[in-house]
Each structure stands twice: as structure tokens, then as C-alpha cells.
Coordinates of C-alpha atoms and ligand atoms in Angstrom, one line a residue:
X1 CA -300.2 234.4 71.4
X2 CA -297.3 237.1 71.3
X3 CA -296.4 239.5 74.1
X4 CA -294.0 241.8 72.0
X5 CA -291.0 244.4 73.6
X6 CA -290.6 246.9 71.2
X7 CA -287.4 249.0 72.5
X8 CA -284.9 251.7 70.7
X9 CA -281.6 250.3 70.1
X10 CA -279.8 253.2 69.7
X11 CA -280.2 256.9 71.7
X12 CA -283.8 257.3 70.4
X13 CA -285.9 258.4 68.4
X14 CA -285.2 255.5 65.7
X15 CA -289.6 255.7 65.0
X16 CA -290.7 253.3 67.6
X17 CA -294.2 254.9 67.6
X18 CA -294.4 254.1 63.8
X19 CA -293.6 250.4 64.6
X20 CA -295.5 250.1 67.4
X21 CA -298.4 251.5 65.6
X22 CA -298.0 249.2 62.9
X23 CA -298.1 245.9 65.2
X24 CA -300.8 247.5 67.2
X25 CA -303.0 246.5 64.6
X26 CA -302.8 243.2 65.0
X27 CA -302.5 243.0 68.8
X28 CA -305.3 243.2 71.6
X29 CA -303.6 245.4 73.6
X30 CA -300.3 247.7 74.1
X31 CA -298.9 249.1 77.1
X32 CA -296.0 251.9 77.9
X33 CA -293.3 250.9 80.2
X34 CA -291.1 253.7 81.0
X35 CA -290.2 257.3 80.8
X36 CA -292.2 260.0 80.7
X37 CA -293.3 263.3 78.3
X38 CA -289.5 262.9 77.5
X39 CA -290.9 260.6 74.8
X40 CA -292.4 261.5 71.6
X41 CA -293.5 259.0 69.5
X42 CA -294.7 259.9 65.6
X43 CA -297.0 258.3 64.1
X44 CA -298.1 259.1 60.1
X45 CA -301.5 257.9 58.7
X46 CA -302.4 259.4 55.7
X47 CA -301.7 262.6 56.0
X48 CA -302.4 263.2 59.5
X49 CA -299.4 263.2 61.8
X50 CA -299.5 262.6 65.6
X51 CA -297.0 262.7 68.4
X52 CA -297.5 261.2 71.3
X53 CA -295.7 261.5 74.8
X54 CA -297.2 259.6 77.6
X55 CA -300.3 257.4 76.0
X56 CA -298.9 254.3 73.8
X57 CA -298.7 255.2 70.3
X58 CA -301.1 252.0 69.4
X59 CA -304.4 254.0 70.6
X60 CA -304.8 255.3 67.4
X61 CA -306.2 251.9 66.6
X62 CA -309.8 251.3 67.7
X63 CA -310.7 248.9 70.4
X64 CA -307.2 248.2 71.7
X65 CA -306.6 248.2 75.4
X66 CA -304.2 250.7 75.8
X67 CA -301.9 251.2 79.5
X68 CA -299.5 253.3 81.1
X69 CA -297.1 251.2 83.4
X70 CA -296.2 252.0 86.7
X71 CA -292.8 252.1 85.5
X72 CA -293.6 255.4 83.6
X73 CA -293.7 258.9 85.5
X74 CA -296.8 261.0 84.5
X75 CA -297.0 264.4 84.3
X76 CA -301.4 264.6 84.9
X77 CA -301.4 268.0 83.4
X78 CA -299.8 266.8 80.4
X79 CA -301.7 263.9 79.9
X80 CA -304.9 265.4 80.6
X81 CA -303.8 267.5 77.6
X82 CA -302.5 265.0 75.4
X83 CA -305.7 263.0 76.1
X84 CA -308.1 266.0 75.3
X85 CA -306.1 266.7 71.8
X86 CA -306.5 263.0 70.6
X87 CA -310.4 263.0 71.7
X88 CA -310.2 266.3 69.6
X89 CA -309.0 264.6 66.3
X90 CA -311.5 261.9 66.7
X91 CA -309.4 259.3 68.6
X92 CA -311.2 257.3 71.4
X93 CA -309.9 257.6 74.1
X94 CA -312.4 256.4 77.5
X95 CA -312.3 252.9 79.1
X96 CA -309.8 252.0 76.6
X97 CA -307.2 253.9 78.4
X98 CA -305.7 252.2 81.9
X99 CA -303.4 254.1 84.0
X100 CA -301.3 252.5 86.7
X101 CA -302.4 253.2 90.4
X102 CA -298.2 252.7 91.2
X103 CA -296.9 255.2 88.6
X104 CA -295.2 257.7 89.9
X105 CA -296.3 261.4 89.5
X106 CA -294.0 264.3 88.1
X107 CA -294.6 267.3 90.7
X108 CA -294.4 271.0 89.9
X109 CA -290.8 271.2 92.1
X110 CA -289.4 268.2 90.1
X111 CA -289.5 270.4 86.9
X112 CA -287.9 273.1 88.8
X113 CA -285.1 271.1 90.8
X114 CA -284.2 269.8 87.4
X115 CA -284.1 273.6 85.7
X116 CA -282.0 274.5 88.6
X117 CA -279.5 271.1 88.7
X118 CA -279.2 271.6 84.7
X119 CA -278.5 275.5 84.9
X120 CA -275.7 275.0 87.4
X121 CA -274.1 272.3 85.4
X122 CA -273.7 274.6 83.1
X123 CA -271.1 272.9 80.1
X124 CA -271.5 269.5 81.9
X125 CA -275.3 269.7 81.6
X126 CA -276.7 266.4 80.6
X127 CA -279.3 268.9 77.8
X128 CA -282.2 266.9 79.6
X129 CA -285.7 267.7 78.2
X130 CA -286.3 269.5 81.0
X131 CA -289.7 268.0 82.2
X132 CA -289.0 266.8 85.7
X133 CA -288.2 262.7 84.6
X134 CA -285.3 262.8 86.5
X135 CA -286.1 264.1 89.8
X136 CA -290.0 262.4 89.5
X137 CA -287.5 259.0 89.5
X138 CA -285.2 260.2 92.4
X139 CA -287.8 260.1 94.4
X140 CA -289.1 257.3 93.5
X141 CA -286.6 255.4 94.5
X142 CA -285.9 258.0 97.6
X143 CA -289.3 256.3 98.5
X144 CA -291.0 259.8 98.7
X145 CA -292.6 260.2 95.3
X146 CA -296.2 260.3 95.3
X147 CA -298.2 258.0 93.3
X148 CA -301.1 257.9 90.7
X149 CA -303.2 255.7 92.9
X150 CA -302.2 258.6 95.9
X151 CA -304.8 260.8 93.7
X152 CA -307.6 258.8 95.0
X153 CA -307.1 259.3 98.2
X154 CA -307.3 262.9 99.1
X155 CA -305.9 263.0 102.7
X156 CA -302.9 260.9 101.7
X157 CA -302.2 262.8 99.0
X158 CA -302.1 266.3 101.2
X159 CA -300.3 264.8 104.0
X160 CA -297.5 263.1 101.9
X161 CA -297.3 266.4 99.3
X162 CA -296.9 268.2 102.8
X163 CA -293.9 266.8 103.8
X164 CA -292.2 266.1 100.5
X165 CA -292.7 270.5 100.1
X166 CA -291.5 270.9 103.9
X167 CA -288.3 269.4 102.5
X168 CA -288.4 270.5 98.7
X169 CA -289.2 274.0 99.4
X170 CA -286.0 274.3 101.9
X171 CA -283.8 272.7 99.1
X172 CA -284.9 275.2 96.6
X173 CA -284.3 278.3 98.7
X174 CA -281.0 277.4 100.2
X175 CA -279.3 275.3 97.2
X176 CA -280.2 277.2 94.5
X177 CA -282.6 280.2 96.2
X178 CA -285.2 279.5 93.9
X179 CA -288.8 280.0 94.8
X180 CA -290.9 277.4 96.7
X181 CA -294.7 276.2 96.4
X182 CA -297.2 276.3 98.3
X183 CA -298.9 273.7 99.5
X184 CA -302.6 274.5 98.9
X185 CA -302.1 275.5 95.6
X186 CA -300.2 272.2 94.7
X187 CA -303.0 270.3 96.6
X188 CA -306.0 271.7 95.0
X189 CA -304.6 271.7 91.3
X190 CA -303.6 268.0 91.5
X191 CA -307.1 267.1 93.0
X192 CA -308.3 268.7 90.4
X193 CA -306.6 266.5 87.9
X194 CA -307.6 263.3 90.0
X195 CA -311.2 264.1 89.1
X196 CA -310.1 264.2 85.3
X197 CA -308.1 260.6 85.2
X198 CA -310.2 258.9 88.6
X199 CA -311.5 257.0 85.6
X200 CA -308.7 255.9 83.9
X201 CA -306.7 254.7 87.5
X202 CA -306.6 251.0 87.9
X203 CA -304.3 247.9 88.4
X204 CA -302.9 247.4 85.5
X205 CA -300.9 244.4 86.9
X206 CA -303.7 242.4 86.8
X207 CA -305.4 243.9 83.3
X208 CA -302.4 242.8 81.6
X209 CA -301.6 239.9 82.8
X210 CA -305.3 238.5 82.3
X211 CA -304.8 239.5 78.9
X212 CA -301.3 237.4 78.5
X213 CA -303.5 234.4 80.4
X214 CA -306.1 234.8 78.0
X215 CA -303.4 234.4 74.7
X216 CA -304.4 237.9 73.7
X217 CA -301.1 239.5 71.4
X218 CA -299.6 242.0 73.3
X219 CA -296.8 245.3 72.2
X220 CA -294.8 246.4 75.2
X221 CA -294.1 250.1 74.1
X222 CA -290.4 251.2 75.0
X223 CA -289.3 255.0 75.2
X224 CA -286.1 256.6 74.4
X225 CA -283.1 254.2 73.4
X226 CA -280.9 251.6 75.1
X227 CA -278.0 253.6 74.5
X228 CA -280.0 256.2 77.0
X229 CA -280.8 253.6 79.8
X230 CA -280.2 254.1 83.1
X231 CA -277.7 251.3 83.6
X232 CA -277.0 250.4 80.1
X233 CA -276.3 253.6 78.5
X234 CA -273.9 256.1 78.4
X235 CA -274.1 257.4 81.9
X236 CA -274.3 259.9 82.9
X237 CA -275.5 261.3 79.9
X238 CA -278.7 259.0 79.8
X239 CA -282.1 259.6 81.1
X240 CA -283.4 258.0 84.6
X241 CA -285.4 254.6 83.8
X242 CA -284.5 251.4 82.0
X243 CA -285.4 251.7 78.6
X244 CA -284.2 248.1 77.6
X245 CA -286.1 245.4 77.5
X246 CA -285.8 244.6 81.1
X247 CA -287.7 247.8 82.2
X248 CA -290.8 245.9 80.5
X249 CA -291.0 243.7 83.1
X250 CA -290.9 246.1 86.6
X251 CA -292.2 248.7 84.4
X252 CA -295.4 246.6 83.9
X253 CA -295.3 243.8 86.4
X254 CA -295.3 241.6 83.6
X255 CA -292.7 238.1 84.4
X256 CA -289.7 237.4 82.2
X257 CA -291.0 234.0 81.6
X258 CA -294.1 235.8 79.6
X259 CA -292.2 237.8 77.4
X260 CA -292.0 235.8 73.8
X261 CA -289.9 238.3 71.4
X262 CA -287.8 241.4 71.8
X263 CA -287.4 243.3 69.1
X264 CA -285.1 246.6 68.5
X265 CA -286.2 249.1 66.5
X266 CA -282.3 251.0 64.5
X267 CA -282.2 253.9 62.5
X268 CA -280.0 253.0 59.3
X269 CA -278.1 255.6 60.9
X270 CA -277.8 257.1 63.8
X271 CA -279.4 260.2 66.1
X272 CA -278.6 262.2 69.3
X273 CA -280.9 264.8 70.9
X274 CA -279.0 266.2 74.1
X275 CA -275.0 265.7 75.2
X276 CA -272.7 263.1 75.8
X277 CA -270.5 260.9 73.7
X278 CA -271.5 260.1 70.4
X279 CA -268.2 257.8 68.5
X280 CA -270.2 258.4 64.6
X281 CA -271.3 261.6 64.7
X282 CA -271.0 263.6 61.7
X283 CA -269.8 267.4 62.2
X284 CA -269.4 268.6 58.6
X285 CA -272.1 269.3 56.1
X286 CA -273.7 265.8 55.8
X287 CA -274.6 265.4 59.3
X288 CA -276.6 268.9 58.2
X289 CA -277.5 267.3 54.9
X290 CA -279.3 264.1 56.5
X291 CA -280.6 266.2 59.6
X292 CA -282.6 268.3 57.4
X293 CA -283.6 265.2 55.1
X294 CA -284.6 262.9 57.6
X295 CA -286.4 265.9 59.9
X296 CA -283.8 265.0 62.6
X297 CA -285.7 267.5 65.0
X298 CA -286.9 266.5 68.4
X299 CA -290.6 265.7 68.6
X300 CA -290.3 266.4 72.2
X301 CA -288.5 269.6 72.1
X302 CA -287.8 270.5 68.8
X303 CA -284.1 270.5 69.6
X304 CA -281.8 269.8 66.3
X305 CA -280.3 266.2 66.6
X306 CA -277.1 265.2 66.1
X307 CA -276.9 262.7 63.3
X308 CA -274.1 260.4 62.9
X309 CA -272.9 256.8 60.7
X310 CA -274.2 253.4 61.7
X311 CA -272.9 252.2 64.9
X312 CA -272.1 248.4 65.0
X313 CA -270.4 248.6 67.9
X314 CA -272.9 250.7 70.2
X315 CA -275.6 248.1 68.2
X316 CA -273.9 244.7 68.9
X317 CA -274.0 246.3 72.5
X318 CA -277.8 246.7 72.3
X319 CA -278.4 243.6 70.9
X320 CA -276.4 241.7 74.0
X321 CA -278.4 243.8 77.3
X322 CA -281.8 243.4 75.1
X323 CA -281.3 239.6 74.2
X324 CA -283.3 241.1 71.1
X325 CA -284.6 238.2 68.8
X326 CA -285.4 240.6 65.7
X327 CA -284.8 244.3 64.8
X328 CA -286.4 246.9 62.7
X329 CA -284.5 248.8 60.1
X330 CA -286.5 252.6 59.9
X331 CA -285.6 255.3 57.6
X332 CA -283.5 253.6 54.8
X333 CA -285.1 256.0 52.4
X334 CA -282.7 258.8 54.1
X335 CA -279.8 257.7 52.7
X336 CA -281.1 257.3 49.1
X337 CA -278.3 259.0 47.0
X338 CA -275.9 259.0 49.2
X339 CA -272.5 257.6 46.9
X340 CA -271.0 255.4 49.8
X341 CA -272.0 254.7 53.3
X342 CA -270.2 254.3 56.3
X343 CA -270.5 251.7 59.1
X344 CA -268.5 252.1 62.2
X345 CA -267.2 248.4 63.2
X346 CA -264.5 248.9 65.9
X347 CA -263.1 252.2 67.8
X348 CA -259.5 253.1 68.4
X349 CA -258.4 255.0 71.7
X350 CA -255.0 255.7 72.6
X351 CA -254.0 253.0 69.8
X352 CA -255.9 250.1 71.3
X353 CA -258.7 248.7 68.8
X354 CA -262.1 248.5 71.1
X355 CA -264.6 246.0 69.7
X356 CA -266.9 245.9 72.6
X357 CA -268.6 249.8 73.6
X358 CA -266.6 250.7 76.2
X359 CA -268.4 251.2 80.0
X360 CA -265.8 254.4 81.1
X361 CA -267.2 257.6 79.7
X362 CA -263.5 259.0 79.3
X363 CA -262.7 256.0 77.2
X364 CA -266.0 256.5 74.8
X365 CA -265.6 260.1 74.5
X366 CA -262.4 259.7 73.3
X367 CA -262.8 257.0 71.0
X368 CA -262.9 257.4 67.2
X369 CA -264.4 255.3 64.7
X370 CA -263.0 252.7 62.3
X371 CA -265.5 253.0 59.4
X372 CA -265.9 250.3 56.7
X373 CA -267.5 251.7 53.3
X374 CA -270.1 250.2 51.6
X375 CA -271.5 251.8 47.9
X376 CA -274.7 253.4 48.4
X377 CA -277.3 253.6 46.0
X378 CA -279.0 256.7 44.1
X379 CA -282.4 255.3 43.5
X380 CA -285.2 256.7 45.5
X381 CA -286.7 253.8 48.1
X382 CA -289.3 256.0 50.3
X383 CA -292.4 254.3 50.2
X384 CA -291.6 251.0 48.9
X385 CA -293.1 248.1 50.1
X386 CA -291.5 244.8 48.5
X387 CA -287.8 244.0 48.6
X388 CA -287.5 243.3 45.0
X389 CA -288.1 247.0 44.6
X390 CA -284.9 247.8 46.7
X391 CA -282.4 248.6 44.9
X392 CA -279.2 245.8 45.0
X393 CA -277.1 248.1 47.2
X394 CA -279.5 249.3 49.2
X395 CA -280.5 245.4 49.9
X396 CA -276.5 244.8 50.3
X397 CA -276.7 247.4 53.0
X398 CA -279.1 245.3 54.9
X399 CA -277.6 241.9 54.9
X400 CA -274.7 243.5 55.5
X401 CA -276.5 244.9 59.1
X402 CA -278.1 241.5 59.5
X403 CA -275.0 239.6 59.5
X404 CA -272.4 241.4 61.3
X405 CA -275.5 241.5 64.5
X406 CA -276.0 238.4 63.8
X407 CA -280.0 239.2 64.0
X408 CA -282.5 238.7 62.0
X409 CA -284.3 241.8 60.5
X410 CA -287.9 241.3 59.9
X411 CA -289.0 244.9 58.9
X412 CA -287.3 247.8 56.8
X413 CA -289.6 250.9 56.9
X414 CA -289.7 253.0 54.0
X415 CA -291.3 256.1 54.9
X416 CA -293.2 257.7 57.4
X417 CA -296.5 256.2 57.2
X418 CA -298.4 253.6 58.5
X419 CA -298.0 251.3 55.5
X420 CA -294.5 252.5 53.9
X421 CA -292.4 249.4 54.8
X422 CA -291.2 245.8 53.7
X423 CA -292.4 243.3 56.3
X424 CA -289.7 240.8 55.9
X425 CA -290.8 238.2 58.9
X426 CA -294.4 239.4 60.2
X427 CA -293.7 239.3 64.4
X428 CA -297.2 238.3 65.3
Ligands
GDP1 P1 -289.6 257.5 68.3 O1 -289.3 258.4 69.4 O2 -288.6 256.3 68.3 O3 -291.0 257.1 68.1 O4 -289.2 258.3 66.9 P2 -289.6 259.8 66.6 O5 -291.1 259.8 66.3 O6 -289.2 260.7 67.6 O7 -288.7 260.1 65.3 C1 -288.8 259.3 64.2 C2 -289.2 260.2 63.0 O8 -288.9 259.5 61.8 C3 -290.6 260.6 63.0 O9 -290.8 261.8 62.3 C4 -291.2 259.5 62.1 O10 -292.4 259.9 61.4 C5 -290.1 259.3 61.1 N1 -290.0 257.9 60.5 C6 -290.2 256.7 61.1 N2 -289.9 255.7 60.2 C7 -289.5 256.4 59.1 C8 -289.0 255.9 57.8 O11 -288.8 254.7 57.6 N3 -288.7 256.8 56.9 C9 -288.8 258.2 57.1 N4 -288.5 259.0 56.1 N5 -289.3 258.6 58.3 C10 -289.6 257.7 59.2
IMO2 P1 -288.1 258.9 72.5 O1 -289.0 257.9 73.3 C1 -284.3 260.9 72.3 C2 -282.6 262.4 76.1 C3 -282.5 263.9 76.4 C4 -281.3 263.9 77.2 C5 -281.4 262.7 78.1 C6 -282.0 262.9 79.4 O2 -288.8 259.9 71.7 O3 -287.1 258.1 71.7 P2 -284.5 263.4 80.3 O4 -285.4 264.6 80.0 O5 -285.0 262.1 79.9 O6 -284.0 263.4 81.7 O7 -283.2 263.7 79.3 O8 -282.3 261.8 77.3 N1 -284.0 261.9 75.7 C7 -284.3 261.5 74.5 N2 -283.6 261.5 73.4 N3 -285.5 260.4 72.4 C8 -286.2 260.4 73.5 O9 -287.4 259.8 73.6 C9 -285.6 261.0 74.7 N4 -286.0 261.1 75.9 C10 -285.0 261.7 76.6 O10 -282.4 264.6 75.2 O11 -280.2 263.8 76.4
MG3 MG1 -288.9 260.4 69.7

């Protein structure tokens, strides 16, 4: 039996959805734990690509139980939408699909407090993805969010929506003298949405944790990137839930004491979708070069990332707040023909050497990289499958990762599909 946290280790987007599809095949069940339609998670088989947002990316294997944690905030609409596109392409999804009664809902107004809070911001905007995570989690914790399981009861539902717009609309209008909503309209669309998912509402507390009783394998699905978390990351340029490995546990109501591995998923470099500080960023041509060669666009928004150098320092960060017991290496075949590669292993600010990632934003923004240069290697490795086929330096490269973290890596993926990737140590 395995219960599995698969988490970003760096600001996202490193292809969790790829990994967690790949262990997916060999687990019982997989279950989302955070975030929102922020996410988008790609997933390659054959030639068939799929993104997905809120569901976990294992559904695309039959017969898995699949869940959405009350530590995620769903947008219904949404994933009414993405469930109807899946069952369009032939995907099941019915009683496979569990959804937490205690995750929060993402409300009309929280899209539009958070277009109004990013507009006035204006060069201090945090470039959120603009779908209402942030404010969905404010109130959450404000205790005035409204639930999933508030869906299934009607009057609840109206007379909590009630106040929460009593108080909403007034902020709109006098903050920011936007529009308000009414409360009718609200009421009837989202009852209409509880008749779509009614089905799919449940305690996943205890459907998980029968599972974990029962020694079934399990993949916790993380979204976003560690460097992104709420407490963790680089706040406040983060997003609003805890996307390390902690958030598994209140995401899903699943105890510490059942988790058995952690494992974070790096790019073999590094991505940014959004602002804040980001130490190995590459401005010049090559950032453009491996942008446009590893399709560094967001799957969310189809924003350009930012791509930068391995970060050693940001990743021996990662590795201490996710306790992570084995890491992924994606996308390796990027930096095929690249003639040397750069790994960032300390930053200097105002003269002073940092070698742990500083906490104070106006320290990290000012920080610049100390690089070490390894060779790189001009063979092609996208698609390959066994690590005598990598060539030496591209193998140096690795070991070279492995040791300064200190963590052992037990897959290097290849390519975009399913089956392009060395499994090194099988998890499971
Ligand atoms: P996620 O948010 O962590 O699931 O990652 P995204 O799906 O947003 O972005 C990762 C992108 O890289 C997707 O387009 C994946 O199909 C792709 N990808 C994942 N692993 C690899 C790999 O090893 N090589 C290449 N070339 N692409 C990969
Ligand atoms: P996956 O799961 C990369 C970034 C946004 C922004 C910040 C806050 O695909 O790795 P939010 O809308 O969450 O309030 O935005 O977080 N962001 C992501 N960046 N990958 C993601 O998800 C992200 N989800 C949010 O760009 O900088
Ligand atoms: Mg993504």
C-alpha cells in the first residue's frame, strides 16, 4: 500500500498532470487537494492532448476513484464544463467522480472582487489568473464562503448567498463602483448547477480514508508549485492555498501518519506564469529560445512564461517544507543542444552570499544568481526510455541534481507522453 503526494517543486507547471497520470495507472484512486481552475494539468496519450483544471488528471484511466478535496475551491460552472468535454472525448466520468460536500465554492462576485483588486494594483498586480481563487479562499477563512455540500440544501444556500451579496454588493459599488448581483439570479443559476453535480457531492473524508484502510495505492494530486504556496512561497506573489505537501492533509482530511512518500515533481529548468521575483530568469534570447521549445505557455491562460536556469537554492528550499522523499526530473529533452548549462547554487545581495532562499521579498528580488556551468549535450533525448540511451552529460546533469538535493530521483520524463520517460525507482 502507497498513499503518494505528488506536489510542484518549483512555481508550477513542472508536468504534474503527466506524472500523476502515469502513477494513476497503477493506483486505486487519486484525489486533488488544492487550488482551483488556476491549475492546468496536461496530459499526452498518443496523440490526444488533455488539460485539465479542477478534476484529477488520473481520470483518464478507467475504473479509478477519482476526488476533489475540500481543500480545493470549485468553480460549478467550470467543472460542469470540464466534466461534459471529457464525457465528450469518451472519458468516464459518473460514480467515479467524488466531490467534497466541504469544498468551498468560487462565486460570480469573487471573480469580480479579484478583477477589481488586480486592476487597482496596477504595476504591483500579483498577474493572478483571474478566476476568483483568491477571494473564494478569503472567505473561506472569513468563515462566509459557501460550500459544495450548501448546494444541497436549497434554503441554506439562499439565505447565506443573501447575506454574503448584502455585504459584497456594498463593497463593489463603494470600493471600486463596480456593479453588483442580484440575488435571484445568483440563486437560481447555482441551483441549477446543484442538480448537475447532486450526484457527484459526497464525504470524501471517509471515501478516502476507507480506501487507505483498505491498502488500496493512492496519488494525492498537487496544483501549482511550492514556490507559489501560501505560506511557503514567495508572498505575496503566490496564489491563496498550500500547495506543499502539507495542504494534502487539510486539503483531504487525510492524517500525516498515512502519508508514505512525497515526491516533487522539477522542471530541469525553471518556469514563471505571473509576477514576482524570479533569481534565474533568463531575459535575453534563450529564455525566448527554450519558451518556444518547451511550449512554455500557460495551459490555464495561455500567458507566455518566464523561463529561467535551474534553481538549487529555491529547490533545496522545496525539498526542506515538502520533506519530499523522491523527485521527478520533467522535460530534460528541452535542453538537448544546449552547449553548457547553468545551475544557480547560491545568491549574492548587497555582497552577502545567501545559500538558504531568503523569506523578505526585498532581499529575493534583489538577489542575483551565482551560476555553476555544467557542459550540456547536443544529442536529441525526447522520447527515450532507458538511461543507457542518455547521453553521458545529460546523465552528469542528473547526478549532479541528485546530489547537491541530496534526493533521490526516481523518474526523468522524456517527452510529453504517457510513456516518454526513464523510471529510475518505480514509487508504487
Ligand atoms: P502541470 O501544471 O505541472 O501539470 O504542468 P503543465 O501541464 O501546465 O505544463 C507542463 C507542460 O510540459 C505540458 O505541456 C506537458 O505536456 C509538457 N511536458 C511534461 N513533461 C514533459 C517532458 O518530459 N518533456 C516535454 N517536452 N514536455 C513535457
Ligand atoms: P498548475 O497547477 C503556474 C500563478 C498565477 C499567479 C499566482 C496567483 O498548472 O501548476 P491565482 O489565480 O492562483 O490567484 O494566481 O499563481 N498560478 C500558477 N502558475 N501554474 C499554476 O498551476 C498556477 N496557478 C496559479 O500565474 O502568478
Ligand atoms: Mg500547469
Amino acid at each position: 500500500m502507497a498513499v503518494i503526494v505528488i506536489v510542484g517543486a518549483q512555481w508550477g507547471d513542472e508536468g504534474k498532470g503527466k506524472i500523476v497520470d502515469v502513477l494513476t495507472e497503477k493506483a486505486d484512486g487519486v484525489a486533488r487537494y488544492q487550488g482551483g481552475h488556476n491549475a492546468g494539468h496536461t496530459v499526452v496519450i498518443k496523440n490526444e492532448k488533455f488539460v485539465l483544471h479542477i478534476i484529477p488528471s488520473g481520470i483518464l484511466h478507467k475504473g479509478k476513484t477519482c476526488i476533489i478535496g475540500n481543500g480545493v475551491v470549485v468553480d460549478p460552472a467550470f467543472l460542469i464544463e470540464e466534466i461534459d468535454e471529457l464525457k465528450k472525448r469518451g472519458i468516464e466520468v459518473g460514480e467515479n467522480l467524488f466531490l467534497s460536500k466541504n469544498a468551498h465554492l468560487i462565486m460570480p462576485y469573487h471573480t469580480a472582487i479579484e478583477r477589481e483588486q488586480e486592476r487597482l494594483k496596477g504595476s504591483k498586480k500579483i498577474g493572478t489568473t483571474g478566476r476568483g481563487i483568491g477571494p473564494a479562499y478569503v472567505d473561506k477563512i472569513a468563515r462566509t464562503g459557501l460550500r459544495v455540500g450548501d448546494l444541497l440544501y436549497p434554503e441554506v444556500f439562499r439565505e447565506k448567498l443573501k447575506i454574503n451579496l448584502s455585504s459584497v454588493n456594498n463593497l463593489l459599488k463603494a470600493l471600486y463602483n463596480a456593479g453588483g448581483f442580484d440575488l435571484e439570479n445568483v440563486y437560481k443559476e447555482y441551483m441549477g448547477y446543484a442538480d448537475r453535480l447532486s450526484g457527484h457531492i459526497a464525504d470524501t473524508d471517509v471515501i478516502i480514508n476507507k480506501m487507505i484502510d483498505e491498502n488500496k495505492n493512492m496519488v494525492l494530486e498537487g496544483a501549482q508549485g511550492t514556490l507559489l504556496d501560501v505560506d511557503h512561497g514567495t508572498y505575496p506573489y503566490v496564489t491563496s492555498s498550500s500547495a506543499s505537501a502539507g495542504g494534502a492533509c487539510t486539503g483531504l482530511g487525510v492524517g500525516p501518519t498515512k502519508i508514505t512518500k512525497v515526491i516533487g515533481v522539477v522542471k530541469a529548468y525553471t518556469t514563471r506564469v505571473g509576477e514576482g521575483p524570479f533569481p534565474t530568469e533568463i531575459k535575453d534570447s534563450l529564455g525566448e529560445k527554450i519558451r518556444e521549445k518547451g511550449g512554455e505557455y500557460g495551459a490555464t491562460t495561455g500567458r507566455p512564461r518566464r523561463c529561467g536556469w535551474l534553481d538549487m537554492v529555491a529547490l533545496k528550499y522545496s525539498i526542506r517544507v515538502n520533506g519530499f522523499t523522491g523527485l521527478v526530473i520533467t522535460k530534460l529533452d528541452i535542453l538537448d543542444g544546449l552547449e553548457k548549462i547553468r545551475m544557480c547554487t547560491s545568491y549574492k545581495c548587497d555582497g552577502i552570499l545567501h545559500e538558504e532562499f531568503p523569506k523578505e521579498l526585498s532581499v529575493l528580488e534583489r538577489c542575483e544568481p551565482v551560476y555553476e556551468e555544467v557542459a550540456g549535450w547536443k544529442e536529441n533525448t525526447s522520447g527515450i526510455k532507458n538511461f543507457e540511451k542518455l547521453p553521458g552529460a545529460a546523465w552528469e546533469y542528473i547526478r549532479k541534481i541528485e546530489s547537491m538535493l541530496n534526493t533521490k530521483i526516481q523518474i526523468i520524463s522524456s517527452g510529453q507522453k504517457r510513456d516518454e520517460l526513464i523510471m529510475l525507482h518505480e514509487p508504487f
